[in-house]
Amino acid sequence: MTDTHDTVAAMVAALSRHEAWRYTKLSPLVAALGAEWWQPADQVADSHTPAPEFDAIPLDGTCDLPAISRQRQATPEGGHDAPFTAQLNRLFARQTTAIRLTDGSHPEQPLLLIQRADGGACYHRHTLEIGAQSAVTLIELFDSGRSEAALCSSHLQITLQPGARLTHYRIQQQAASHHHLGSLQIEQQRDSHYRLHAIELGGGLSRLDLTIHLQQPGAECDLNGLFVLAGTQHADHHLTIDHAAPHCRSRAEYRTVLDGRSHGVFNGKVVVQPGAIRTDSAQHSANLLLSKRAQIDTKPELEIYNDDVQCAHGATVGQLDDEQLFYLRSRGVSEDGARTMLITAFAEAVIMGIRHDPLRQRVEQAVLSKLNNG
Amino acid sequence: MLEIQDLCVSVEGKEILKGINLTVNAGEVHAIMGPNGSGKSTLSNVIAGRPGYTVTAGSIRFEGSDLLALKPEERAWAGIFLAFQYPVEIPGVNNSYLLKAGLNALRKQRGEEELDAMDFMQTVREKAKLVELDPAFLSRSVNEGFSGGEKKRNEIFQMAVLEPKLALLDETDSGLDIDALRIVAGGINKLRDPSRAMVMVTHYQRLLDYVTPDVVHVLADGRILTSGGADLARKLEREGYDWLLK
């Protein structure tokens, strides 16, 4: 029983020397959660409690849309996953659920994947294939059924076949006592389009390794991130966008709002391969620190191996603007009200991009209640 | 309404206002003129409560109570409005949202009921006409992407909605072309009221060609050198400030 725990402890110890884990330390987590947490497990039962406010197609056992095929299979052993989060998930998730949306389908309702942690360790492992020329929205919700300490490990590998379009909303709203280790791998074929809105609101420690492979010409991705953290929360997104083919386009826009002693980490790495001419890439990280003890580590990175590219990156870190605060207060808005207005306005830039009304309202509400209580 | 006595103010240790005495009564329009750097804007900012200014001596009383003890929003609730020299752009906060929040906070303080969305929209549409502002402005972010003239018109529009007792107009005429100046001045004139006082801070005579002040003060080097009627402004325009500064 201690074997796997030792394996994980050794892996985590090795990570501590790894640049990608410089700002996020897992050793305390591994030590705190104890040996019984780090064991292979059956995938937690699919959640059958879709959020009632969504008119959505649940991707659990109840899914009966003919365009969707769904299979649960044993996770193949011995494969190699690059980021530690994916590796850990393979080690422990005994099953993988493989979902495919058939070619040329355009479901009106979004697909819904609820990944719930209920205390203990939960391992979710999915593959999702979007068939050629299909277009769909995926809502992925991470929440908590109970408030006891829990670890949620999630791995989702998405393949977009030629001409496929996916809008992906990934909302992490776990309880503060829950920890989240996520891995998201996107494989994009010719002329496919992937748009992500990743929102980090909950959890104690949360990490996402996001890898995008723009494998064939004309693929595009548009990544939007928002962290709203307070207390001692820690959230870390590591992005790698691999431009492996010509004429691909990538965008990443991340915003963080950090209060209390929270810590945000953003690392966005864009790699442009030698053959990937006419690459168009831009990323930006904007960060709002609300307290003196909040911390952000933001690092956009570029690795470019040809000359025919347009790449831009930038980062800003700031506090609420005193002039703006005074302007609002001089119009009769209270100091707290003015702060909330400005913070909300900053976050809205990402939230407004959520084109699914009930989900956008849910996120807006969650952000507001967090600002008012924290 | 407003009584300022021996007011001394410094910014980052440097003394800007060196003993200002000024009384403004309801219904009066005062113009404060003076060369650049004389402390004109400091005076209006201190009255409105802008952070960053230290009052080292003197007092400001508004309707008999100590204004300096109040936060900026409490001064707004008491009926003070500052039209900014440089209106701030606030991306993501739209005009009507700000105005509704401000107006309802004010009404609450006055013991009035909050306006519902319908009544509010009716009020602001009416007021927007005062400064010939397209109501489409309401759904745009505060001052974002506005031209200089639009920003100043927006300030007067906000004043019309918030209906202050004392309006401080800080260089409201600067950066306006002649048409915009006419519109802004027209708006100010329509808002003149026996129960409302206005203090216009300006460097030039030209706004005063449209809005005739009751009293003109000349501020230089942190002191009011002289006060007079509307004639004084015209004399300054002809002869400059030199004769006063000698």
PDB file of C-alpha atoms in Angstrom, chain A residues 321-336 341-342 344-346 348, chain B residues 49-50 72-73 76-77 81-82 84 88-92 97-98 101-102 105 143 155 158:
ATOM      1  CA  ASP A 321      -6.508  52.816  -9.729  1.00  0.00           C
ATOM      2  CA  ASP A 322      -6.845  55.627  -7.159  1.00  0.00           C
ATOM      3  CA  GLU A 323      -8.107  58.100  -9.751  1.00  0.00           C
ATOM      4  CA  GLN A 324     -10.867  55.739 -10.831  1.00  0.00           C
ATOM      5  CA  LEU A 325     -11.801  55.021  -7.212  1.00  0.00           C
ATOM      6  CA  PHE A 326     -12.033  58.730  -6.436  1.00  0.00           C
ATOM      7  CA  TYR A 327     -14.070  59.392  -9.553  1.00  0.00           C
ATOM      8  CA  LEU A 328     -16.664  56.769  -8.586  1.00  0.00           C
ATOM      9  CA  ARG A 329     -16.777  57.910  -4.967  1.00  0.00           C
ATOM     10  CA  SER A 330     -17.205  61.540  -6.012  1.00  0.00           C
ATOM     11  CA  ARG A 331     -20.380  60.372  -7.780  1.00  0.00           C
ATOM     12  CA  GLY A 332     -21.748  58.997  -4.528  1.00  0.00           C
ATOM     13  CA  VAL A 333     -20.649  55.371  -4.758  1.00  0.00           C
ATOM     14  CA  SER A 334     -19.338  54.056  -1.424  1.00  0.00           C
ATOM     15  CA  GLU A 335     -15.701  53.019  -1.182  1.00  0.00           C
ATOM     16  CA  ASP A 336     -16.551  49.303  -1.043  1.00  0.00           C
ATOM     17  CA  MET A 341     -17.276  47.977  -9.423  1.00  0.00           C
ATOM     18  CA  LEU A 342     -13.679  48.238 -10.593  1.00  0.00           C
ATOM     19  CA  THR A 344     -15.897  43.366 -11.480  1.00  0.00           C
ATOM     20  CA  ALA A 345     -15.135  45.484 -14.520  1.00  0.00           C
ATOM     21  CA  PHE A 346     -11.653  43.951 -14.692  1.00  0.00           C
ATOM     22  CA  GLU A 348     -15.929  41.125 -16.806  1.00  0.00           C
TER      23      GLU A 348
ATOM     24  CA  GLY B  49     -12.154  65.254  -0.980  1.00  0.00           C
ATOM     25  CA  ARG B  50      -9.582  63.963  -3.430  1.00  0.00           C
ATOM     26  CA  PRO B  72     -15.557  61.819  -0.833  1.00  0.00           C
ATOM     27  CA  GLU B  73     -18.804  59.825  -1.172  1.00  0.00           C
ATOM     28  CA  ALA B  76     -21.375  63.746  -2.725  1.00  0.00           C
ATOM     29  CA  TRP B  77     -24.270  62.666  -0.527  1.00  0.00           C
ATOM     30  CA  PHE B  81     -20.245  67.581  -7.172  1.00  0.00           C
ATOM     31  CA  LEU B  82     -16.887  67.936  -8.881  1.00  0.00           C
ATOM     32  CA  PHE B  84     -13.245  66.818 -13.323  1.00  0.00           C
ATOM     33  CA  VAL B  88     -11.238  59.410 -15.818  1.00  0.00           C
ATOM     34  CA  GLU B  89     -11.767  56.563 -18.253  1.00  0.00           C
ATOM     35  CA  ILE B  90     -13.167  53.466 -16.559  1.00  0.00           C
ATOM     36  CA  PRO B  91     -13.309  50.533 -18.963  1.00  0.00           C
ATOM     37  CA  GLY B  92     -15.944  47.956 -18.073  1.00  0.00           C
ATOM     38  CA  TYR B  97     -24.631  51.706 -14.146  1.00  0.00           C
ATOM     39  CA  LEU B  98     -22.415  54.270 -12.413  1.00  0.00           C
ATOM     40  CA  ALA B 101     -25.540  53.509  -8.319  1.00  0.00           C
ATOM     41  CA  GLY B 102     -24.564  57.101  -7.499  1.00  0.00           C
ATOM     42  CA  ALA B 105     -27.020  56.155  -3.028  1.00  0.00           C
ATOM     43  CA  ASN B 143     -15.464  58.110 -20.636  1.00  0.00           C
ATOM     44  CA  GLU B 155     -19.458  65.692 -16.637  1.00  0.00           C
ATOM     45  CA  GLN B 158     -23.752  63.713 -14.594  1.00  0.00           C
TER      46      GLN B 158
END
